[in-house]
Short mmCIF file of C-alpha atoms and ligand atoms in Angstrom, two decimals:
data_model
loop_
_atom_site.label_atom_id
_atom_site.label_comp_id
_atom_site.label_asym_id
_atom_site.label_seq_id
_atom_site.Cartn_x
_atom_site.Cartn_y
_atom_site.Cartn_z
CA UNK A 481 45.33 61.54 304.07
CA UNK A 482 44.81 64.38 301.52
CA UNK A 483 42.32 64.61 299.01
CA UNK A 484 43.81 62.28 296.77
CA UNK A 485 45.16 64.14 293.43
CA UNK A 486 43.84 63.44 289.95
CA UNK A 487 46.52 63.28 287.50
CA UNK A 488 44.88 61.33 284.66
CA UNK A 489 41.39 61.18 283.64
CA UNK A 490 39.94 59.51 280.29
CA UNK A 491 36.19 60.04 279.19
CA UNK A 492 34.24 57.88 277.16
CA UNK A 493 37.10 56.33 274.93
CA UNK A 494 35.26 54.53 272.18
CA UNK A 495 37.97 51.76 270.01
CA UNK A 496 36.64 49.98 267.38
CA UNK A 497 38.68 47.62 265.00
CA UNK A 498 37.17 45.80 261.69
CA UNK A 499 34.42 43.83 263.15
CA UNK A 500 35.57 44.58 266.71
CA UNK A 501 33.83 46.66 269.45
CA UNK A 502 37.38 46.89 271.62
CA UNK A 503 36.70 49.77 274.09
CA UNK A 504 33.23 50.89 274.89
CA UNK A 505 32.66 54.47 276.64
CA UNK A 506 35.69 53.24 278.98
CA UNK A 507 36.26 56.59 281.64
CA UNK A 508 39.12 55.99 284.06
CA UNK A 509 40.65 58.35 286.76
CA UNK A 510 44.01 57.58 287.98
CA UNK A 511 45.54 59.23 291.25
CA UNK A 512 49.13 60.22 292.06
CA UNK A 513 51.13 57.46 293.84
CA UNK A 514 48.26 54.80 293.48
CA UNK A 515 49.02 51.43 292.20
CA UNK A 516 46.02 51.17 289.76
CA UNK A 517 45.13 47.37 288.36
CA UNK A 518 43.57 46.70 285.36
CA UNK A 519 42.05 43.21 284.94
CA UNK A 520 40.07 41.54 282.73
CA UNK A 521 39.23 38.17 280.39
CA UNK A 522 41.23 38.30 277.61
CA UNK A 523 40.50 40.77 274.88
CA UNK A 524 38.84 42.60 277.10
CA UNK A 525 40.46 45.96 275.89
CA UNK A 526 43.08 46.31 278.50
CA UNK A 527 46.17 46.97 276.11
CA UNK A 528 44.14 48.75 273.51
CA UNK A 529 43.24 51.13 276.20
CA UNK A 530 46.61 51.51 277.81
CA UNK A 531 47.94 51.81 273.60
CA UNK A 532 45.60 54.36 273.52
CA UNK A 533 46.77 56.28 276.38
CA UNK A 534 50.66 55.71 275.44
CA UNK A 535 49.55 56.96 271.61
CA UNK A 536 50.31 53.66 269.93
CA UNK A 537 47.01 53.74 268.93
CA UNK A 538 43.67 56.49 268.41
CA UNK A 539 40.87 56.76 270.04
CA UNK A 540 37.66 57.09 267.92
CA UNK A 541 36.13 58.66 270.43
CA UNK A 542 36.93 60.18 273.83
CA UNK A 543 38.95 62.81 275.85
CA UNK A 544 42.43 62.46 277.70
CA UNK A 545 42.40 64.88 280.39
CA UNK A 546 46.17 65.38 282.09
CA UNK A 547 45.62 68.17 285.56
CA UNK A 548 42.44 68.75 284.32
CA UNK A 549 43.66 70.06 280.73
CA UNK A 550 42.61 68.01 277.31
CA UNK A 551 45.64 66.30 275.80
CA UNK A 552 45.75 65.35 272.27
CA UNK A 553 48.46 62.27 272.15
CA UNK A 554 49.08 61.15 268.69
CA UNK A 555 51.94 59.05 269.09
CA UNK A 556 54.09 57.48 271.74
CA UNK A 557 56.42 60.71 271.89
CA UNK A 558 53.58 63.09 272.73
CA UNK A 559 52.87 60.47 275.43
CA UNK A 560 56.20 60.38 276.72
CA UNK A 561 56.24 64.09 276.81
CA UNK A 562 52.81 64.10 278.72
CA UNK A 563 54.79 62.04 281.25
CA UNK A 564 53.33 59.12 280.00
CA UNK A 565 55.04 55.67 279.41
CA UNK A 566 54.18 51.97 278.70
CA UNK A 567 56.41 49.24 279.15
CA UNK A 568 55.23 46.44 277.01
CA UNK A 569 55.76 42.88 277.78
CA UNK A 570 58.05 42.58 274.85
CA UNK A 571 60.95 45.14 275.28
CA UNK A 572 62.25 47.63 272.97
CA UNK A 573 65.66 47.11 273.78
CA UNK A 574 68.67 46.69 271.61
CA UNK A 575 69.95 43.90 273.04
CA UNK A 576 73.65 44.52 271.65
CA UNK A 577 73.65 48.11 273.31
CA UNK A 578 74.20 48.75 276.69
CA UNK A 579 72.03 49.78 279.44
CA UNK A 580 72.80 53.60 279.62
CA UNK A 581 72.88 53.51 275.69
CA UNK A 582 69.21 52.10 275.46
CA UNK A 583 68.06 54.13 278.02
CA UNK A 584 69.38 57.38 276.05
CA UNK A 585 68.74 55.96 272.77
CA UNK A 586 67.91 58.41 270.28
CA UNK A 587 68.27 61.51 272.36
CA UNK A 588 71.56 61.42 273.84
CA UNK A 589 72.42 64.17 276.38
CA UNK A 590 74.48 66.07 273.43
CA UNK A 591 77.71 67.09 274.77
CA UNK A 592 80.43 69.56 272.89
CA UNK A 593 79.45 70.20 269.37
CA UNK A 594 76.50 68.00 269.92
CA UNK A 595 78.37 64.39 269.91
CA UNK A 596 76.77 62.05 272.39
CA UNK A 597 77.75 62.29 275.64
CA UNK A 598 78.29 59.31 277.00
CA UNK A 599 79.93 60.29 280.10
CA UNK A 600 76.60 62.14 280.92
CA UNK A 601 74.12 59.26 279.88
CA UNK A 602 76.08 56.96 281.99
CA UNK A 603 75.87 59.30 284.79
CA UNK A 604 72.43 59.96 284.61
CA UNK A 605 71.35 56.29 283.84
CA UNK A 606 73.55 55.68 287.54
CA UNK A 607 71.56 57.82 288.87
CA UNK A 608 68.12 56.93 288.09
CA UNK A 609 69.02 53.26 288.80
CA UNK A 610 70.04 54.41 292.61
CA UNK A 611 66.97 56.42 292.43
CA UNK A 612 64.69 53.00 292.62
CA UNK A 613 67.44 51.38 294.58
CA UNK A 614 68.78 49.16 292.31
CA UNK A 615 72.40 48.15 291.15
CA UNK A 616 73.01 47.42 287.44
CA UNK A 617 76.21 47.94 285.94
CA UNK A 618 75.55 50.82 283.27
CA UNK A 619 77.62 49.30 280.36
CA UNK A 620 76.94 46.13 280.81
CA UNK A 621 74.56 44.55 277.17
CA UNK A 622 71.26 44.55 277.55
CA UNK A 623 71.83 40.80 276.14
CA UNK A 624 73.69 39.74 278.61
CA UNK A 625 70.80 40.65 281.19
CA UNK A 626 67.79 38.26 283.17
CA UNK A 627 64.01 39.46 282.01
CA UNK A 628 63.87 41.60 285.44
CA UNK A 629 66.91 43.50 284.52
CA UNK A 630 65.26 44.62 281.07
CA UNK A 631 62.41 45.71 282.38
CA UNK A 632 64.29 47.64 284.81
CA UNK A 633 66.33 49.16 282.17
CA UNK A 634 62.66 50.10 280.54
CA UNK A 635 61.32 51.75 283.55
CA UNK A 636 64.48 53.61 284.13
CA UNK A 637 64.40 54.55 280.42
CA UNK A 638 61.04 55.66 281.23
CA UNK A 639 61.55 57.76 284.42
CA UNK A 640 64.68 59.27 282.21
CA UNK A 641 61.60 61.12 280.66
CA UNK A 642 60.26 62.37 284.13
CA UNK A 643 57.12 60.01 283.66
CA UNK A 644 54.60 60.55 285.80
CA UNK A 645 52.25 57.57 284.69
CA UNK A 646 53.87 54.11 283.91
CA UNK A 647 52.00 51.66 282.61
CA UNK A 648 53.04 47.92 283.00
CA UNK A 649 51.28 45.48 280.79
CA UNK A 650 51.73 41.90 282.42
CA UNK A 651 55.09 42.75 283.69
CA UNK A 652 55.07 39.06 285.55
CA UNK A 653 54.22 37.32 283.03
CA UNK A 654 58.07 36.19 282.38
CA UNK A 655 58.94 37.10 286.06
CA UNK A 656 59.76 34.28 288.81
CA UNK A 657 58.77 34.80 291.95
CA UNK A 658 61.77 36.25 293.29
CA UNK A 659 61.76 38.53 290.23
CA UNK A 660 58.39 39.38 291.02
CA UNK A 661 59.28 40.51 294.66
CA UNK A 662 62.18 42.48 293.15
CA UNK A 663 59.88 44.42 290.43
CA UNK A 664 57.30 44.63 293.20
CA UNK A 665 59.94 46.95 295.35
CA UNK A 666 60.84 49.29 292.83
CA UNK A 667 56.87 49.47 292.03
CA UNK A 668 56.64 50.79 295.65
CA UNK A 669 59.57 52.87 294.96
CA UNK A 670 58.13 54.48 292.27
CA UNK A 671 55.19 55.55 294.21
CA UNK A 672 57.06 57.02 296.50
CA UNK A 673 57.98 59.10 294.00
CA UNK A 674 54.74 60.17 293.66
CA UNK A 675 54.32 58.19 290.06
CA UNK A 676 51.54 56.63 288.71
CA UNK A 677 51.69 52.92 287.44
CA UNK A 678 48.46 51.45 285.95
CA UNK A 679 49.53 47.43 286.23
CA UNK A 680 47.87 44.77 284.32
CA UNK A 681 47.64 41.35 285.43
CA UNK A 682 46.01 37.82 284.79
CA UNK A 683 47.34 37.32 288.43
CA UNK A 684 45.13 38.33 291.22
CA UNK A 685 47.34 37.37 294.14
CA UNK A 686 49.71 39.55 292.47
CA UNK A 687 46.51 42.74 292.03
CA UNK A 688 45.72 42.21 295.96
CA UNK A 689 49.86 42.61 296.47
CA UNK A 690 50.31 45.48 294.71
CA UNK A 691 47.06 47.33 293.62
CA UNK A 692 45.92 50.13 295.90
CA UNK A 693 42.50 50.48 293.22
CA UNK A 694 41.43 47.76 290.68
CA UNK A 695 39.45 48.96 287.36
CA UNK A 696 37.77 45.66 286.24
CA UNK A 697 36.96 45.86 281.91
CA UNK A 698 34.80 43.24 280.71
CA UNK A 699 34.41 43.57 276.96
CA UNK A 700 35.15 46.82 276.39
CA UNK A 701 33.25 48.27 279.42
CA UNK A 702 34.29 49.48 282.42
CA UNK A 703 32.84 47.03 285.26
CA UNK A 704 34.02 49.28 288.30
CA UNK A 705 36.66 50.60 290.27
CA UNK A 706 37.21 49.63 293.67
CA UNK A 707 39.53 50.18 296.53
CA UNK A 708 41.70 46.58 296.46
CA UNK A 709 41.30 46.30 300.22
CA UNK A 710 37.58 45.84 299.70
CA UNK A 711 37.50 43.26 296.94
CA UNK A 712 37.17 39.64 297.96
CA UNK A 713 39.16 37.28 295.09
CA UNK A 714 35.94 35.98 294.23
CA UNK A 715 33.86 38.73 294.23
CA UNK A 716 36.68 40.25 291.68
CA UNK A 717 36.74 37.12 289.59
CA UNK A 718 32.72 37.74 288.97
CA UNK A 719 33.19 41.43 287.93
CA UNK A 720 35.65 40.27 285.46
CA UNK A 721 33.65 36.92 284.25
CA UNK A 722 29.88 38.10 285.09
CA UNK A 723 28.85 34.75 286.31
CA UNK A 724 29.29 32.54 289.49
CA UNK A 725 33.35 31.67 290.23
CA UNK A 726 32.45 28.08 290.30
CA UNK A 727 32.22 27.32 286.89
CA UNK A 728 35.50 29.65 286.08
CA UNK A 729 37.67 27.04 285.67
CA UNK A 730 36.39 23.65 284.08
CA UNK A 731 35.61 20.93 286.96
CA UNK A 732 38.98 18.51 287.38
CA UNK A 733 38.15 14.82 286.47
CA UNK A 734 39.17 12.07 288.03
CA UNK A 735 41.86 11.34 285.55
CA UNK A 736 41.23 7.88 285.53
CA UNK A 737 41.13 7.22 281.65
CA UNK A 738 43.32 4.74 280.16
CA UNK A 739 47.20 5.15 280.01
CA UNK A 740 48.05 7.83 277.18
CA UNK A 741 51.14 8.54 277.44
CA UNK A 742 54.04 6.85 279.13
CA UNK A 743 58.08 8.07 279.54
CA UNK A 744 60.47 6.10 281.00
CA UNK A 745 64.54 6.72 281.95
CA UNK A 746 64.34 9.68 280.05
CA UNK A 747 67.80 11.23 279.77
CA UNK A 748 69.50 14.55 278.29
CA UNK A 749 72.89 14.17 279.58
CA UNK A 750 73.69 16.94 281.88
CA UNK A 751 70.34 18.36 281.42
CA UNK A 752 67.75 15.73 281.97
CA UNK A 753 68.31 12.43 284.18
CA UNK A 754 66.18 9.29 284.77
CA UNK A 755 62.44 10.98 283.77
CA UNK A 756 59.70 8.91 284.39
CA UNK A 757 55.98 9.31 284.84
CA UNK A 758 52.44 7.96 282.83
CA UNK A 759 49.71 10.15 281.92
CA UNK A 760 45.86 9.28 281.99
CA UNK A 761 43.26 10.13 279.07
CA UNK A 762 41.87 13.13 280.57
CA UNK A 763 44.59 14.02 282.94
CA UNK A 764 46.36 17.05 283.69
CA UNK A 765 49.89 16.93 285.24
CA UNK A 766 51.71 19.85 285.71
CA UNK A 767 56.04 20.20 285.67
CA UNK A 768 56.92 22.53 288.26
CA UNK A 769 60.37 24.05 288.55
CA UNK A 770 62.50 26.87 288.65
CA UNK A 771 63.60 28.47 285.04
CA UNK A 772 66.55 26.15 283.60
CA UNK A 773 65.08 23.37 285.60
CA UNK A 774 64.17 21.74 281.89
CA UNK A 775 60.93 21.98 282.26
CA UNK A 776 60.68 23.47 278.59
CA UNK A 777 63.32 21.27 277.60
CA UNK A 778 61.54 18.12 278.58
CA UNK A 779 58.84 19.04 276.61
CA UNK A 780 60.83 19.66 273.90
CA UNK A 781 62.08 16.28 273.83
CA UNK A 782 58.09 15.06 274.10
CA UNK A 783 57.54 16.43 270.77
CA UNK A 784 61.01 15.30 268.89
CA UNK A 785 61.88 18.67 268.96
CA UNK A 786 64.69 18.01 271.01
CA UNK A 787 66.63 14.77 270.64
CA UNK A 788 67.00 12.83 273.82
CA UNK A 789 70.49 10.19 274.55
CA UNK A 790 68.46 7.37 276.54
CA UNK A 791 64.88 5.98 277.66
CA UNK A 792 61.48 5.80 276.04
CA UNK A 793 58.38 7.54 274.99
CA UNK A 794 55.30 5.92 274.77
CA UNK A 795 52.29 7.00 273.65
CA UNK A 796 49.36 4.56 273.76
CA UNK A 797 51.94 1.77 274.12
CA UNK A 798 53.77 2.77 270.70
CA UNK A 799 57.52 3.42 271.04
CA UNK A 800 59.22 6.83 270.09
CA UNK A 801 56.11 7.90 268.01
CA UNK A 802 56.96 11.21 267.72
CA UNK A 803 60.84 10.98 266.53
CA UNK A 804 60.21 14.74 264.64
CA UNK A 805 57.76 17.44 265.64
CA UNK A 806 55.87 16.46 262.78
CA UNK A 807 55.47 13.08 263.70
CA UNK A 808 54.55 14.13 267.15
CA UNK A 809 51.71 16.81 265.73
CA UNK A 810 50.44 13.31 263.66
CA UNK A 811 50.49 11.05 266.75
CA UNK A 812 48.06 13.04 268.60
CA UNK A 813 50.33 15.98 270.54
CA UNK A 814 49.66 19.46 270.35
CA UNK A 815 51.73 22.70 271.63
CA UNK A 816 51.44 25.69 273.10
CA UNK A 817 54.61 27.20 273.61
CA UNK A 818 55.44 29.41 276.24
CA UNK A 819 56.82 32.03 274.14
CA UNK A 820 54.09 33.03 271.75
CA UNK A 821 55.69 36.06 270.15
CA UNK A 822 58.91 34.48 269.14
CA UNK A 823 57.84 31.14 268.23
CA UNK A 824 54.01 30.51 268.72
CA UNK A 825 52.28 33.16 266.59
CA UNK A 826 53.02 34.78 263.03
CA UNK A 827 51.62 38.24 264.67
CA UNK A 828 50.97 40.15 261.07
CA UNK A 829 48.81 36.76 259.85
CA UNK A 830 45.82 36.00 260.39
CA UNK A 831 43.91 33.73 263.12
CA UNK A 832 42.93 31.21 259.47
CA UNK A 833 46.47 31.08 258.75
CA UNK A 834 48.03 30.91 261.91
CA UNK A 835 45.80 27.52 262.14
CA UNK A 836 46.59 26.13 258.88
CA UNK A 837 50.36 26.67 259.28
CA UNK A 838 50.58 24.66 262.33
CA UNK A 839 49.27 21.96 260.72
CA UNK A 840 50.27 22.81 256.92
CA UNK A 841 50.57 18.81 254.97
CA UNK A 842 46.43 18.47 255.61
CA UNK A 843 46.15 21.86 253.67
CA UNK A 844 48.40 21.21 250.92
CA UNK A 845 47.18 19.58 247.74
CA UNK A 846 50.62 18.93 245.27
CA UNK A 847 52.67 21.80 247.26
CA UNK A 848 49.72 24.66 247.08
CA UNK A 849 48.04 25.47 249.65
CA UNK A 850 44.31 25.12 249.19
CA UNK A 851 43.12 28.48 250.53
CA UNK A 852 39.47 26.71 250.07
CA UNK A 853 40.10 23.94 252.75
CA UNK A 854 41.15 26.82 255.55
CA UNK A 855 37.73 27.45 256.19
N1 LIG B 481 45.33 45.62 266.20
C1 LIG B 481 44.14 45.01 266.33
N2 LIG B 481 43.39 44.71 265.25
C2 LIG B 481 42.20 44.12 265.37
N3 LIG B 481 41.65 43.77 266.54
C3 LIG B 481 42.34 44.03 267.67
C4 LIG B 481 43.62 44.67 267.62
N4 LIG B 481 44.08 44.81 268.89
C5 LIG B 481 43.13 44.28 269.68
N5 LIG B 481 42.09 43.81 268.96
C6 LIG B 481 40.84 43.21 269.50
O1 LIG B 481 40.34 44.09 270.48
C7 LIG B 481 39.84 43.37 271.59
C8 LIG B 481 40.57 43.81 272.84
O2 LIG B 481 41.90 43.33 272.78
P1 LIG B 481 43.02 43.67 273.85
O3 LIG B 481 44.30 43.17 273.30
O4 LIG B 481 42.92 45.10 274.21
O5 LIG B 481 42.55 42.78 275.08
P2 LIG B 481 43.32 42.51 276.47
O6 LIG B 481 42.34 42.82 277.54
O7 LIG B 481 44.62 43.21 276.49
O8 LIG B 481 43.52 40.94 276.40
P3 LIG B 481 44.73 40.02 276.98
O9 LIG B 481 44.42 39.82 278.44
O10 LIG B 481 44.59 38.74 276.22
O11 LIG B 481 46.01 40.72 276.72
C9 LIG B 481 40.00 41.90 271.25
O12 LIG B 481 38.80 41.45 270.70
C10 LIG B 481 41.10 41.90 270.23
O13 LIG B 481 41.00 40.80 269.37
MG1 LIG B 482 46.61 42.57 276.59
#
């Protein structure tokens, strides 16, 4: 093969936010047509660098270097006229517009006396889509699409601006596996193209797929870049922890603590029939399924957020303790949901209040909340 091509190159990109050291002297050099990982712990820096480099945020210090010339990129335009995009793990989409429309939003192919062409965004949008080898009907509502198809509609967006790097930021994350194989096609196709995508995972069977080089950041530093094909899993896992693999994930117990939580006959008619199982102090079970299995529904009905139309929940031997969420959050359950922008996390508040909220009544002292007791 050729001397592979430099089409990217960052130097020294210093990011610091109040109190935090994000990015640390990170340099980077990304190839044509390579399938570059980025993996680290998280908050290791990996989407303040890849903000950085798609001008949703500056750099305090640093240079961006596109063929060998210094680009200043002050905002995600500039990017996307550098060739640069991001797709983010939570779309930009308007979900009551259709595909061609999102994809030309803004800066519709202006047809006589300027009015937006449609014809032509349609016909362009068709043609990008057959480009990657996908079929999508152009006027169908981005609402009415599964997660894959958005994010296909945001790298075609993308490549509607000729973009030469595309950066994925846990694409998977909401993928399933057949999903995955689908996005992990069009990835291929892309490089065929010659484009660049920089892809960021917490998956590492999915980096040793995909990834043709693997950048590993460990608190703001660069750890390395290596040639996939000669990382072991392990050996990556240490670059990106900096101690032994062993200890990585906490050792399993036995599970042999006393019945916590039992659930018997559970039923959500039509959705949910004849659940039963018991769960140890100290246990971990895991619900496996495919998306609208009810695996997130079952839970649901765990916490009283759902109601249920027949059998029992036990917890330590107490029937339907948890008949509300907040009666649940009293009883001893806690909840992570799966969908931490929409429901988990109030993004603009802070860590202290995103605590106290979940648990507000031990905060509140006559209906004020007692700012003194959040510490
Ligand atoms: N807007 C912000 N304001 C303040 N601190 C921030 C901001 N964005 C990121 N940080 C901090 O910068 C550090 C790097 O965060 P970043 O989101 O880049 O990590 P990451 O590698 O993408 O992590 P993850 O794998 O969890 O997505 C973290 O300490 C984070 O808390
Ligand atoms: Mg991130």
């Amino acid at each position: 093969m050729a001397e592979a091509e430099t089409v990217l190159r960052l130097e020294g990109i210093c990011k610091s936010f109040p109190g935090v050291r994000a990015l640390e002297q990170v340099s980077l050099e990304l190839r044509r047509g390579e399938v570059h990982a980025l993996v680290g712990e998280n908050g290791a820096g990996k989407s303040t660098l890849m903000k950085i480099l798609s001008g949703v945020y500056q750099a305090d210090a640093g240079r961006i270097l596109l063929g060998g010339q210094e680009v200043a990129i002050r905002n995600p335009r500039e990017a996307q006229e550098a060739g640069i995009s991001i797709i983010f793990q939570e779309f930009s989409l308007i979900r009551g517009f259709s595909v061609a429309d999102n994809v030309f939003l803004n800066r519709e192919p202006a047809g006589f006396l300027g009015h937006l062409d449609r014809r032509a965004a349609r016909e362009r949008t068709r043609s990008l889509l057959a480009e990657i080898g996908i079929q999508l009907p152009v006027d169908r509502k981005v609402e009415e699409l599964s997660v894959v198809e958005q994010q296909v509609v945001e790298i075609v967006k993308a490549l509607s601006f000729t973009a030469s790097v595309l950066i994925m930021d846990e694409p998977s994350a909401a993928l399933t596996d057949q999903e995955l194989g689908r996005l992990f096609r069009i990835i291929r196709s892309l490089k065929q193209r010659g484009v660049t995508v920089i892809y960021i995972s917490h998956m590492l069977e999915e980096v040793f797929q995909i990834a043709d080089r693997v950048t590993v950041l460990k608190d703001g530093r660069v750890m390395g870049t290596h040639p996939a094909g000669e990382l072991t899993k392990d050996g990556l896992i240490r670059l990106m922890v900096g101690r032994q693999i062993e200890d990585y994930f906490p050792p399993l117990g036995a599970g042999g603590g006393p019945e916590l939580l039992e659930v018997r006959g559970l039923q959500r008619t039509g959705r949910l029939a004849d659940i039963s199982f018991q769960l140890r102090a100290g246990e971990i079970l895991g619900l496996a399924g495919m998306v609208g299995s009810g695996r997130n529904l079952l839970a649901r009905c765990l916490l009283g957020l759902e109601p249920h139309d027949a059998g029992e929940i036990l917890l330590r031997g107490t029937r339907n303790a948890a008949r509300s969420f907040r009666q649940a959050m009293k009883a001893g359950f806690g909840y992570i949901t799966d969908d931490r922008k929409a429901l988990g996390i109030l993004g603009p508040r802070s860590l202290k209040e995103n605590l106290t909220i979940a648990n507000l009544q031990s905060y509140l002292a006559w209906g004020f909340l007692r700012r003194g007791r959040e510490n």
